[in-house]
Amino acid sequence: MSFTTDLRHAIRMLRVNPGFAAVAIFTLALGIGATTAMFTVVNGVVLKSLRYPDADRIVAVDTKFTDEGRAIWRVTGGDMEDLRADQDSFEAFTFSNGGEMGVQLASAAEFVSAYLVDPEFFRVFSIPPVAGRTFAGDDAGRTAIVGLGFAQRNFGSASSALGQTVGLDGKRYEIVGVMPAMFDYPQKTQVWLAVSPIPEIRNRSAYNYHAVAKLRAGVSLAAANARMQALGGRLSAAFPQENHDKTFELRPLREQLAAPVRSTVFLLLGAVGLVLLIACANVANLMLARATARSRELAVRAALGAGRRRIISQLLTESSVLAIVAGGIGVGLAAWGTKALLAVGAHFIPAALLGDITLDWRVLAFALTASLLTSILFGVAPVWHATRVDLQDALKQGGTRGLLGGGPSYLRNSLVVAQIALSLMLAIGAGLLFRTMLALHSAELGYRTEGILVAYAHAPAHNLPEALQAGQFFDDLFARLRRLPGVVSAVGAMGLPSGQYGSDGYFAVEGKHTFGGDYRKLPYAGFRLASPGYFSTMGIPLLSGRDFSGEDLYDRPQVAMISETLARQIFPNEDPVGHRVTCGFDDASMKGMTIVGVVGDVRQDSPAARPGPELYMPLRQHPYMANEAQVVVRTAGNPEAFVPAVQKTIREMRPEVATKFTTMTETVNDSIRAQRFRAVLASSFAVLSLLLALSGMYAVMSYLTLRRTSEFGLRSALGALPGNIIWLVLGSAARLGAIGVVLGVLLSIATSRLLSSVLFGLKNTDLATYAAVTAIVLPVIVLAAALPARRASLVDPVIALRNE
């Protein structure tokens, strides 16, 4: 009965104080909504099970290098055959290899995410098709399965797609099934092509495949990993050169997919959690001020027999009602906020996890828990002081201490200081991430990005003659594109900086290394292909030797160029030109190539990556790898304006060549999307927290100036000028702000190591960032007291003293 009475009274009190209720609810709703939106992402990325049947039994297979203490989510073809043979651990075992590539339809060609998978692929995931069937054992090399969106876009419906064909590299595959829209593993895949379960590349040094398996029912992950360790030991003994210090590890597929983004989403969840704490401190200040105003009411209740537990119950009920209402609004804000988060982070969060980011029961339970906890956080201060009631003073007309005594002012000030400190800590973190973004955008890349159009082009080729023909097509294409008005140059590459393609591996220099044996003792480098003129088009300087030429063809002596870093590492005191190098990129590179030139370093993977050793080879000398190339067109104007002309040229020459366009600037920007995701969200949270801190400072200073009305009136009567009173109020605000800033700086220094791994070009204790953020925050916080200070300076001494 008492709870019902408290609830009715709480609702009535909020109705008669709509201004207070609206401000408190909106403040909490912002904090709860932002936190719930971020938790929705964490829930979808880290906590929820994947949308597949028996998802807890689906594991990713890592290769683990015990001597280096690292693991990679790739396996070799040779190792995979031994892994697949473990029938006691796995119910199904599959591999995949692919990415965005060109596929041919009856009258068109387009780039799609397409993967080569073995026939057991769909057994691992147990997702039934919406039409047709999944792969059978004899489907390798002849059938395909497509996604529902692909089927509807190209054939009208799922059933109409069955029996149609898609082409890849000159080979046709019959569509035998259509998968539902919710299934697009591995990477927004639209086409799955069946290949032999026996991998094409079967050595134990080329990590070309991603392997995924389903554990047998009743087999624990620990037991399966014990068997993997045993298998690693056996293979290490059987193949001491390739498998020395190498073993295998199974991880839940969700854990593997989430690994690249896990630290970022938890870091941002912690940041938005601070916003919620600031919101709670803000509302706690409002509750304290309101409780002081209600001192006589609560004192009368106490005098009439209401015990402390009764008063505490009433206050907690009021705070709970506020929090629950704010939580409901916060869930609505979270739904909108989640969409905004996904709009910013869609390219950062793995595609296989995006569909799991929804408002489910976990999110609603989190919002409810957050609401109840916040009600305690902001309600405990007035409740605690309510237990220290001084009835005699509170019942006096104009009592000086009120129900809450002298403590509330100290507590209110402490809450404001806490708000400022936490806000400054968030602002410093956001400042460091923002400066990281600036550093990345201004980093010396080693190449030019402006005015460059990039066309991903896939010319189908199934055998050597077709691959050589594709190479000739690209040469002819470059020549035709150079004749277009406004085109400065046109070249090709495989492995463009920050692009989607590329390769890497071990290499050997004749006279310095032995190619074979323990390959992990060999030096490592990136492998790139380039056409003549590529380096000048990209603005990469030629340091010594010569560029590739039109004479560097498949049937001519094999040549290569190296980067400055590779030259410095392998040839510290000699000229590398003329030396011969061998690598495992393809059959041609294993025959040995003569180094003909050295070029400048580039940040190959992204602006955040340090330049590493690179080995460049001519496009025309490696035809099997060069039929899917990036066409690089330097233009004299806006590169995007040249897309229609380039696309028309390619279609006129070979309609079956699939194309996809971007610019070099967009390519580089896409490579730092994770840093942008962190910086944008951290900055948003910092701005929100500062606004809450400003409102907290304003509320406290407004309350304090109201309480000191008689004092200001007396000062004015004794001759104080309005400016003196303004500076008096601003001085109080400055003292609170200074204490908060000092605490915020100390907290930032103590926690800044959490950001060390995501910063670029500056330290986590960068003095310039700390000073700049402090120089902005402190004056702004003090200015929040300007309006209350102005009101205090306008107090009429006669009215103030008469009221007193």
Short mmCIF file of N, CA, C and O in Angstrom, two decimals, residues 77-188:
data_model
loop_
_atom_site.label_atom_id
_atom_site.label_comp_id
_atom_site.label_asym_id
_atom_site.label_seq_id
_atom_site.Cartn_x
_atom_site.Cartn_y
_atom_site.Cartn_z
N GLY A 77 47.04 -24.80 -47.83
CA GLY A 77 46.32 -25.91 -48.44
C GLY A 77 46.79 -27.25 -47.92
O GLY A 77 45.98 -28.16 -47.68
N GLY A 78 48.10 -27.41 -47.73
CA GLY A 78 48.61 -28.68 -47.22
C GLY A 78 48.14 -28.97 -45.81
O GLY A 78 47.73 -30.10 -45.49
N ASP A 79 48.18 -27.95 -44.94
CA ASP A 79 47.72 -28.15 -43.56
C ASP A 79 46.22 -28.43 -43.51
O ASP A 79 45.75 -29.21 -42.67
N MET A 80 45.48 -27.82 -44.41
CA MET A 80 44.03 -27.97 -44.37
C MET A 80 43.60 -29.41 -44.63
O MET A 80 42.62 -29.90 -44.03
N GLU A 81 44.29 -30.09 -45.48
CA GLU A 81 43.93 -31.48 -45.73
C GLU A 81 44.08 -32.32 -44.47
O GLU A 81 43.27 -33.21 -44.20
N ASP A 82 45.12 -32.05 -43.68
CA ASP A 82 45.29 -32.78 -42.42
C ASP A 82 44.25 -32.36 -41.39
O ASP A 82 43.77 -33.18 -40.60
N LEU A 83 43.89 -31.09 -41.37
CA LEU A 83 42.87 -30.62 -40.43
C LEU A 83 41.53 -31.26 -40.75
O LEU A 83 40.81 -31.71 -39.86
N ARG A 84 41.18 -31.29 -42.01
CA ARG A 84 39.89 -31.85 -42.42
C ARG A 84 39.76 -33.33 -42.06
O ARG A 84 38.65 -33.83 -41.83
N ALA A 85 40.88 -34.02 -41.99
CA ALA A 85 40.86 -35.46 -41.72
C ALA A 85 40.46 -35.79 -40.29
O ALA A 85 40.20 -36.96 -39.97
N ASP A 86 40.39 -34.78 -39.40
CA ASP A 86 40.04 -35.05 -38.00
C ASP A 86 38.53 -35.22 -37.87
O ASP A 86 37.80 -34.31 -37.48
N GLN A 87 38.05 -36.39 -38.20
CA GLN A 87 36.62 -36.66 -38.16
C GLN A 87 36.07 -36.73 -36.74
O GLN A 87 34.86 -36.59 -36.53
N ASP A 88 36.93 -36.95 -35.76
CA ASP A 88 36.45 -37.04 -34.38
C ASP A 88 36.07 -35.67 -33.82
O ASP A 88 35.24 -35.58 -32.91
N SER A 89 36.67 -34.61 -34.33
CA SER A 89 36.39 -33.26 -33.83
C SER A 89 35.32 -32.54 -34.63
O SER A 89 34.50 -31.81 -34.07
N PHE A 90 35.30 -32.74 -35.95
CA PHE A 90 34.48 -31.90 -36.82
C PHE A 90 33.33 -32.67 -37.45
O PHE A 90 33.51 -33.77 -37.98
N GLU A 91 32.17 -32.07 -37.39
CA GLU A 91 31.02 -32.60 -38.12
C GLU A 91 31.09 -32.16 -39.58
O GLU A 91 30.67 -32.90 -40.49
N ALA A 92 31.63 -30.96 -39.81
CA ALA A 92 31.81 -30.44 -41.18
C ALA A 92 32.99 -29.49 -41.15
O ALA A 92 33.24 -28.80 -40.15
N PHE A 93 33.71 -29.43 -42.25
CA PHE A 93 34.90 -28.59 -42.36
C PHE A 93 34.91 -27.98 -43.75
O PHE A 93 34.71 -28.68 -44.75
N THR A 94 35.14 -26.67 -43.83
CA THR A 94 35.11 -26.01 -45.13
C THR A 94 36.15 -24.92 -45.21
O THR A 94 36.71 -24.50 -44.18
N PHE A 95 36.41 -24.45 -46.41
CA PHE A 95 37.32 -23.33 -46.61
C PHE A 95 36.71 -22.38 -47.63
O PHE A 95 35.81 -22.74 -48.40
N SER A 96 37.22 -21.17 -47.65
CA SER A 96 36.75 -20.18 -48.62
C SER A 96 37.91 -19.32 -49.06
O SER A 96 38.90 -19.16 -48.35
N ASN A 97 37.76 -18.77 -50.25
CA ASN A 97 38.79 -17.90 -50.81
C ASN A 97 38.11 -17.02 -51.85
O ASN A 97 37.42 -17.52 -52.73
N GLY A 98 38.28 -15.72 -51.74
CA GLY A 98 37.64 -14.86 -52.72
C GLY A 98 37.60 -13.42 -52.29
O GLY A 98 38.48 -12.93 -51.56
N GLY A 99 36.58 -12.70 -52.69
CA GLY A 99 36.43 -11.28 -52.43
C GLY A 99 35.61 -10.66 -53.54
O GLY A 99 34.87 -11.35 -54.25
N GLU A 100 35.73 -9.37 -53.70
CA GLU A 100 35.01 -8.71 -54.80
C GLU A 100 35.70 -9.05 -56.11
O GLU A 100 36.90 -8.83 -56.28
N MET A 101 34.94 -9.57 -57.05
CA MET A 101 35.49 -9.93 -58.36
C MET A 101 34.39 -9.81 -59.40
O MET A 101 33.20 -9.73 -59.07
N GLY A 102 34.80 -9.81 -60.64
CA GLY A 102 33.85 -9.65 -61.73
C GLY A 102 33.23 -10.98 -62.12
O GLY A 102 33.93 -11.96 -62.35
N VAL A 103 31.90 -11.00 -62.22
CA VAL A 103 31.19 -12.18 -62.73
C VAL A 103 30.41 -11.75 -63.96
O VAL A 103 29.98 -10.61 -64.09
N GLN A 104 30.22 -12.71 -64.86
CA GLN A 104 29.55 -12.42 -66.12
C GLN A 104 28.16 -13.07 -66.12
O GLN A 104 28.00 -14.23 -65.74
N LEU A 105 27.17 -12.28 -66.54
CA LEU A 105 25.82 -12.77 -66.74
C LEU A 105 25.58 -12.89 -68.24
O LEU A 105 26.51 -12.78 -69.04
N ALA A 106 24.35 -13.10 -68.63
CA ALA A 106 24.07 -13.32 -70.05
C ALA A 106 24.45 -12.12 -70.90
O ALA A 106 25.00 -12.27 -72.00
N SER A 107 24.17 -10.91 -70.41
CA SER A 107 24.43 -9.73 -71.24
C SER A 107 25.10 -8.61 -70.46
O SER A 107 25.08 -7.46 -70.90
N ALA A 108 25.67 -8.92 -69.32
CA ALA A 108 26.31 -7.89 -68.51
C ALA A 108 27.38 -8.53 -67.64
O ALA A 108 27.49 -9.75 -67.54
N ALA A 109 28.16 -7.67 -67.03
CA ALA A 109 29.18 -8.11 -66.08
C ALA A 109 29.19 -7.12 -64.92
O ALA A 109 28.98 -5.93 -65.11
N GLU A 110 29.41 -7.61 -63.71
CA GLU A 110 29.42 -6.71 -62.56
C GLU A 110 30.34 -7.25 -61.48
O GLU A 110 30.62 -8.45 -61.41
N PHE A 111 30.82 -6.32 -60.66
CA PHE A 111 31.60 -6.71 -59.51
C PHE A 111 30.66 -7.09 -58.37
O PHE A 111 29.73 -6.34 -58.04
N VAL A 112 30.88 -8.25 -57.78
CA VAL A 112 30.13 -8.69 -56.61
C VAL A 112 31.10 -9.36 -55.65
O VAL A 112 32.22 -9.72 -56.02
N SER A 113 30.65 -9.54 -54.43
CA SER A 113 31.44 -10.31 -53.48
C SER A 113 31.19 -11.79 -53.78
O SER A 113 30.07 -12.30 -53.58
N ALA A 114 32.19 -12.46 -54.30
CA ALA A 114 32.06 -13.86 -54.72
C ALA A 114 33.16 -14.69 -54.05
O ALA A 114 34.31 -14.24 -53.97
N TYR A 115 32.81 -15.87 -53.58
CA TYR A 115 33.77 -16.73 -52.90
C TYR A 115 33.74 -18.13 -53.47
O TYR A 115 32.66 -18.67 -53.81
N LEU A 116 34.93 -18.68 -53.59
CA LEU A 116 35.09 -20.08 -53.97
C LEU A 116 35.05 -20.90 -52.68
O LEU A 116 35.84 -20.67 -51.75
N VAL A 117 34.12 -21.84 -52.62
CA VAL A 117 33.95 -22.65 -51.40
C VAL A 117 33.83 -24.11 -51.80
O VAL A 117 33.44 -24.44 -52.92
N ASP A 118 34.18 -24.97 -50.87
CA ASP A 118 34.05 -26.39 -51.17
C ASP A 118 32.61 -26.83 -50.87
O ASP A 118 31.84 -26.11 -50.22
N PRO A 119 32.19 -28.00 -51.35
CA PRO A 119 30.78 -28.40 -51.23
C PRO A 119 30.27 -28.52 -49.79
O PRO A 119 29.05 -28.52 -49.58
N GLU A 120 31.16 -28.62 -48.80
CA GLU A 120 30.69 -28.74 -47.41
C GLU A 120 30.37 -27.39 -46.77
O GLU A 120 29.93 -27.34 -45.63
N PHE A 121 30.57 -26.31 -47.50
CA PHE A 121 30.42 -24.98 -46.93
C PHE A 121 29.07 -24.80 -46.23
O PHE A 121 28.99 -24.35 -45.08
N PHE A 122 27.99 -25.14 -46.90
CA PHE A 122 26.67 -24.88 -46.34
C PHE A 122 26.29 -25.87 -45.25
O PHE A 122 25.36 -25.63 -44.48
N ARG A 123 26.99 -27.00 -45.17
CA ARG A 123 26.77 -27.93 -44.06
C ARG A 123 27.23 -27.32 -42.74
O ARG A 123 26.65 -27.57 -41.69
N VAL A 124 28.28 -26.50 -42.80
CA VAL A 124 28.78 -25.86 -41.59
C VAL A 124 27.74 -24.90 -41.02
O VAL A 124 27.52 -24.85 -39.81
N PHE A 125 27.07 -24.14 -41.89
CA PHE A 125 26.16 -23.10 -41.42
C PHE A 125 24.71 -23.56 -41.31
O PHE A 125 23.91 -22.92 -40.63
N SER A 126 24.35 -24.63 -41.98
CA SER A 126 23.02 -25.24 -41.85
C SER A 126 21.89 -24.26 -42.15
O SER A 126 20.84 -24.28 -41.50
N ILE A 127 22.11 -23.38 -43.12
CA ILE A 127 21.07 -22.43 -43.53
C ILE A 127 20.42 -22.97 -44.80
O ILE A 127 21.09 -23.13 -45.83
N PRO A 128 19.12 -23.29 -44.77
CA PRO A 128 18.48 -23.82 -45.99
C PRO A 128 18.27 -22.73 -47.02
O PRO A 128 18.05 -21.55 -46.69
N PRO A 129 18.32 -23.07 -48.29
CA PRO A 129 18.07 -22.07 -49.34
C PRO A 129 16.59 -21.72 -49.43
O PRO A 129 15.72 -22.49 -48.98
N VAL A 130 16.27 -20.56 -50.00
CA VAL A 130 14.87 -20.20 -50.22
C VAL A 130 14.37 -20.80 -51.53
O VAL A 130 13.16 -20.85 -51.77
N ALA A 131 15.29 -21.24 -52.36
CA ALA A 131 14.92 -21.90 -53.61
C ALA A 131 16.07 -22.82 -54.01
O ALA A 131 17.24 -22.52 -53.76
N GLY A 132 15.73 -23.96 -54.61
CA GLY A 132 16.76 -24.88 -55.05
C GLY A 132 17.39 -25.66 -53.92
O GLY A 132 16.73 -25.98 -52.92
N ARG A 133 18.67 -25.89 -54.02
CA ARG A 133 19.39 -26.74 -53.06
C ARG A 133 20.76 -26.15 -52.78
O ARG A 133 21.19 -25.20 -53.42
N THR A 134 21.42 -26.75 -51.78
CA THR A 134 22.82 -26.40 -51.54
C THR A 134 23.72 -27.35 -52.32
O THR A 134 23.24 -28.21 -53.07
N PHE A 135 25.03 -27.22 -52.15
CA PHE A 135 25.97 -27.99 -52.95
C PHE A 135 25.94 -29.47 -52.57
O PHE A 135 25.76 -29.84 -51.41
N ALA A 136 26.17 -30.29 -53.58
CA ALA A 136 26.36 -31.73 -53.38
C ALA A 136 27.82 -32.07 -53.65
O ALA A 136 28.60 -31.23 -54.14
N GLY A 137 28.19 -33.30 -53.37
CA GLY A 137 29.59 -33.69 -53.46
C GLY A 137 30.19 -33.59 -54.84
O GLY A 137 31.40 -33.38 -54.99
N ASP A 138 29.36 -33.73 -55.89
CA ASP A 138 29.90 -33.71 -57.25
C ASP A 138 29.69 -32.37 -57.94
O ASP A 138 29.77 -32.27 -59.18
N ASP A 139 29.44 -31.31 -57.17
CA ASP A 139 29.16 -30.00 -57.77
C ASP A 139 30.42 -29.19 -58.06
O ASP A 139 30.33 -28.13 -58.69
N ALA A 140 31.54 -29.62 -57.56
CA ALA A 140 32.76 -28.81 -57.66
C ALA A 140 33.06 -28.45 -59.12
O ALA A 140 33.06 -29.30 -60.01
N GLY A 141 33.28 -27.14 -59.33
CA GLY A 141 33.68 -26.65 -60.64
C GLY A 141 32.57 -26.45 -61.63
O GLY A 141 32.83 -26.06 -62.78
N ARG A 142 31.29 -26.67 -61.20
CA ARG A 142 30.23 -26.54 -62.20
C ARG A 142 28.96 -25.85 -61.70
O ARG A 142 28.10 -25.50 -62.51
N THR A 143 28.80 -25.65 -60.40
CA THR A 143 27.57 -25.06 -59.91
C THR A 143 27.85 -23.84 -59.03
O THR A 143 28.95 -23.66 -58.51
N ALA A 144 26.81 -23.03 -58.89
CA ALA A 144 26.90 -21.83 -58.07
C ALA A 144 25.62 -21.67 -57.27
O ALA A 144 24.56 -22.19 -57.64
N ILE A 145 25.71 -20.96 -56.16
CA ILE A 145 24.57 -20.56 -55.36
C ILE A 145 24.66 -19.05 -55.21
O ILE A 145 25.75 -18.49 -55.02
N VAL A 146 23.54 -18.35 -55.32
CA VAL A 146 23.53 -16.90 -55.25
C VAL A 146 22.64 -16.43 -54.12
O VAL A 146 21.80 -17.18 -53.60
N GLY A 147 22.82 -15.18 -53.71
CA GLY A 147 21.99 -14.58 -52.69
C GLY A 147 20.66 -14.12 -53.26
O GLY A 147 20.51 -13.90 -54.47
N LEU A 148 19.68 -13.94 -52.36
CA LEU A 148 18.35 -13.56 -52.80
C LEU A 148 18.37 -12.21 -53.52
O LEU A 148 17.71 -12.04 -54.55
N GLY A 149 19.10 -11.24 -52.99
CA GLY A 149 19.17 -9.93 -53.63
C GLY A 149 19.75 -10.01 -55.03
O GLY A 149 19.25 -9.36 -55.95
N PHE A 150 20.80 -10.80 -55.21
CA PHE A 150 21.41 -10.98 -56.52
C PHE A 150 20.41 -11.61 -57.48
O PHE A 150 20.29 -11.19 -58.64
N ALA A 151 19.68 -12.63 -57.01
CA ALA A 151 18.71 -13.31 -57.87
C ALA A 151 17.60 -12.36 -58.30
O ALA A 151 17.22 -12.32 -59.48
N GLN A 152 17.06 -11.59 -57.37
CA GLN A 152 15.97 -10.67 -57.70
C GLN A 152 16.45 -9.55 -58.62
O GLN A 152 15.72 -9.14 -59.53
N ARG A 153 17.67 -9.07 -58.38
CA ARG A 153 18.18 -7.95 -59.19
C ARG A 153 18.45 -8.36 -60.63
O ARG A 153 18.23 -7.59 -61.56
N ASN A 154 18.94 -9.57 -60.82
CA ASN A 154 19.37 -9.98 -62.16
C ASN A 154 18.40 -10.90 -62.88
O ASN A 154 18.43 -10.97 -64.12
N PHE A 155 17.53 -11.61 -62.12
CA PHE A 155 16.63 -12.58 -62.76
C PHE A 155 15.16 -12.38 -62.40
O PHE A 155 14.30 -13.10 -62.90
N GLY A 156 14.89 -11.43 -61.50
CA GLY A 156 13.50 -11.14 -61.17
C GLY A 156 13.00 -11.81 -59.92
O GLY A 156 12.22 -11.24 -59.16
N SER A 157 13.42 -13.05 -59.66
CA SER A 157 12.97 -13.79 -58.47
C SER A 157 13.93 -14.92 -58.19
O SER A 157 14.78 -15.26 -59.02
N ALA A 158 13.76 -15.54 -57.02
CA ALA A 158 14.63 -16.65 -56.64
C ALA A 158 14.41 -17.84 -57.57
O ALA A 158 15.37 -18.47 -58.04
N SER A 159 13.16 -18.19 -57.83
CA SER A 159 12.90 -19.36 -58.68
C SER A 159 13.38 -19.15 -60.11
O SER A 159 13.84 -20.09 -60.76
N SER A 160 13.31 -17.90 -60.59
CA SER A 160 13.76 -17.63 -61.96
C SER A 160 15.26 -17.75 -62.11
O SER A 160 15.77 -17.96 -63.23
N ALA A 161 16.00 -17.61 -61.00
CA ALA A 161 17.46 -17.70 -61.07
C ALA A 161 17.94 -19.14 -61.26
O ALA A 161 19.03 -19.38 -61.80
N LEU A 162 17.14 -20.11 -60.80
CA LEU A 162 17.55 -21.50 -60.89
C LEU A 162 17.71 -21.92 -62.35
O LEU A 162 16.85 -21.63 -63.20
N GLY A 163 18.83 -22.56 -62.66
CA GLY A 163 19.11 -23.00 -64.02
C GLY A 163 19.85 -21.98 -64.85
O GLY A 163 20.38 -22.32 -65.91
N GLN A 164 19.90 -20.71 -64.38
CA GLN A 164 20.68 -19.70 -65.07
C GLN A 164 22.16 -19.93 -64.77
O GLN A 164 22.52 -20.76 -63.93
N THR A 165 23.03 -19.19 -65.44
CA THR A 165 24.47 -19.38 -65.23
C THR A 165 25.13 -18.05 -64.91
O THR A 165 24.66 -16.98 -65.31
N VAL A 166 26.23 -18.15 -64.18
CA VAL A 166 27.12 -17.01 -63.96
C VAL A 166 28.51 -17.45 -64.39
O VAL A 166 28.86 -18.64 -64.30
N GLY A 167 29.30 -16.50 -64.87
CA GLY A 167 30.64 -16.82 -65.34
C GLY A 167 31.71 -16.19 -64.48
O GLY A 167 31.53 -15.08 -63.95
N LEU A 168 32.80 -16.88 -64.31
CA LEU A 168 33.96 -16.35 -63.63
C LEU A 168 35.20 -16.83 -64.36
O LEU A 168 35.41 -18.05 -64.52
N ASP A 169 36.02 -15.88 -64.80
CA ASP A 169 37.25 -16.20 -65.52
C ASP A 169 37.01 -17.17 -66.67
O ASP A 169 37.75 -18.15 -66.86
N GLY A 170 35.96 -16.89 -67.43
CA GLY A 170 35.70 -17.66 -68.64
C GLY A 170 35.02 -18.99 -68.41
O GLY A 170 34.77 -19.72 -69.37
N LYS A 171 34.69 -19.33 -67.17
CA LYS A 171 34.04 -20.60 -66.88
C LYS A 171 32.63 -20.34 -66.39
O LYS A 171 32.41 -19.42 -65.60
N ARG A 172 31.66 -21.15 -66.85
CA ARG A 172 30.26 -20.94 -66.49
C ARG A 172 29.85 -21.90 -65.37
O ARG A 172 30.28 -23.05 -65.32
N TYR A 173 29.02 -21.38 -64.48
CA TYR A 173 28.52 -22.16 -63.34
C TYR A 173 27.00 -22.07 -63.33
O TYR A 173 26.43 -20.98 -63.41
N GLU A 174 26.34 -23.21 -63.20
CA GLU A 174 24.88 -23.25 -63.16
C GLU A 174 24.40 -22.92 -61.75
O GLU A 174 24.88 -23.48 -60.77
N ILE A 175 23.41 -22.03 -61.65
CA ILE A 175 22.84 -21.66 -60.35
C ILE A 175 21.87 -22.76 -59.91
O ILE A 175 20.88 -23.04 -60.60
N VAL A 176 22.18 -23.39 -58.78
CA VAL A 176 21.34 -24.49 -58.29
C VAL A 176 20.60 -24.13 -57.01
O VAL A 176 19.77 -24.90 -56.53
N GLY A 177 20.90 -22.96 -56.42
CA GLY A 177 20.23 -22.57 -55.18
C GLY A 177 20.30 -21.08 -54.95
O GLY A 177 21.16 -20.39 -55.51
N VAL A 178 19.38 -20.60 -54.13
CA VAL A 178 19.32 -19.19 -53.75
C VAL A 178 19.23 -19.11 -52.23
O VAL A 178 18.33 -19.71 -51.63
N MET A 179 20.16 -18.39 -51.62
CA MET A 179 20.20 -18.28 -50.16
C MET A 179 19.36 -17.10 -49.69
O MET A 179 19.18 -16.11 -50.41
N PRO A 180 18.81 -17.18 -48.46
CA PRO A 180 18.00 -16.06 -47.94
C PRO A 180 18.85 -14.81 -47.75
O PRO A 180 20.08 -14.87 -47.65
N ALA A 181 18.16 -13.66 -47.66
CA ALA A 181 18.86 -12.38 -47.57
C ALA A 181 19.70 -12.28 -46.31
O ALA A 181 20.71 -11.58 -46.29
N MET A 182 19.31 -12.99 -45.23
CA MET A 182 20.04 -12.87 -43.97
C MET A 182 21.39 -13.57 -44.00
O MET A 182 22.23 -13.34 -43.13
N PHE A 183 21.64 -14.39 -45.00
CA PHE A 183 22.92 -15.11 -45.06
C PHE A 183 23.79 -14.51 -46.15
O PHE A 183 23.46 -14.56 -47.35
N ASP A 184 24.92 -13.93 -45.75
CA ASP A 184 25.85 -13.35 -46.72
C ASP A 184 27.30 -13.57 -46.30
O ASP A 184 28.18 -12.79 -46.66
N TYR A 185 27.54 -14.63 -45.51
CA TYR A 185 28.91 -14.92 -45.08
C TYR A 185 29.71 -15.42 -46.29
O TYR A 185 29.18 -16.13 -47.13
N PRO A 186 31.03 -15.02 -46.44
CA PRO A 186 31.86 -14.32 -45.47
C PRO A 186 31.73 -12.80 -45.44
O PRO A 186 31.71 -12.19 -44.39
N GLN A 187 31.69 -12.12 -46.56
CA GLN A 187 31.74 -10.65 -46.59
C GLN A 187 30.69 -10.14 -47.55
O GLN A 187 30.99 -9.84 -48.70
N LYS A 188 29.44 -10.05 -47.09
CA LYS A 188 28.35 -9.60 -47.94
C LYS A 188 28.35 -10.37 -49.26
O LYS A 188 28.14 -9.81 -50.34
#
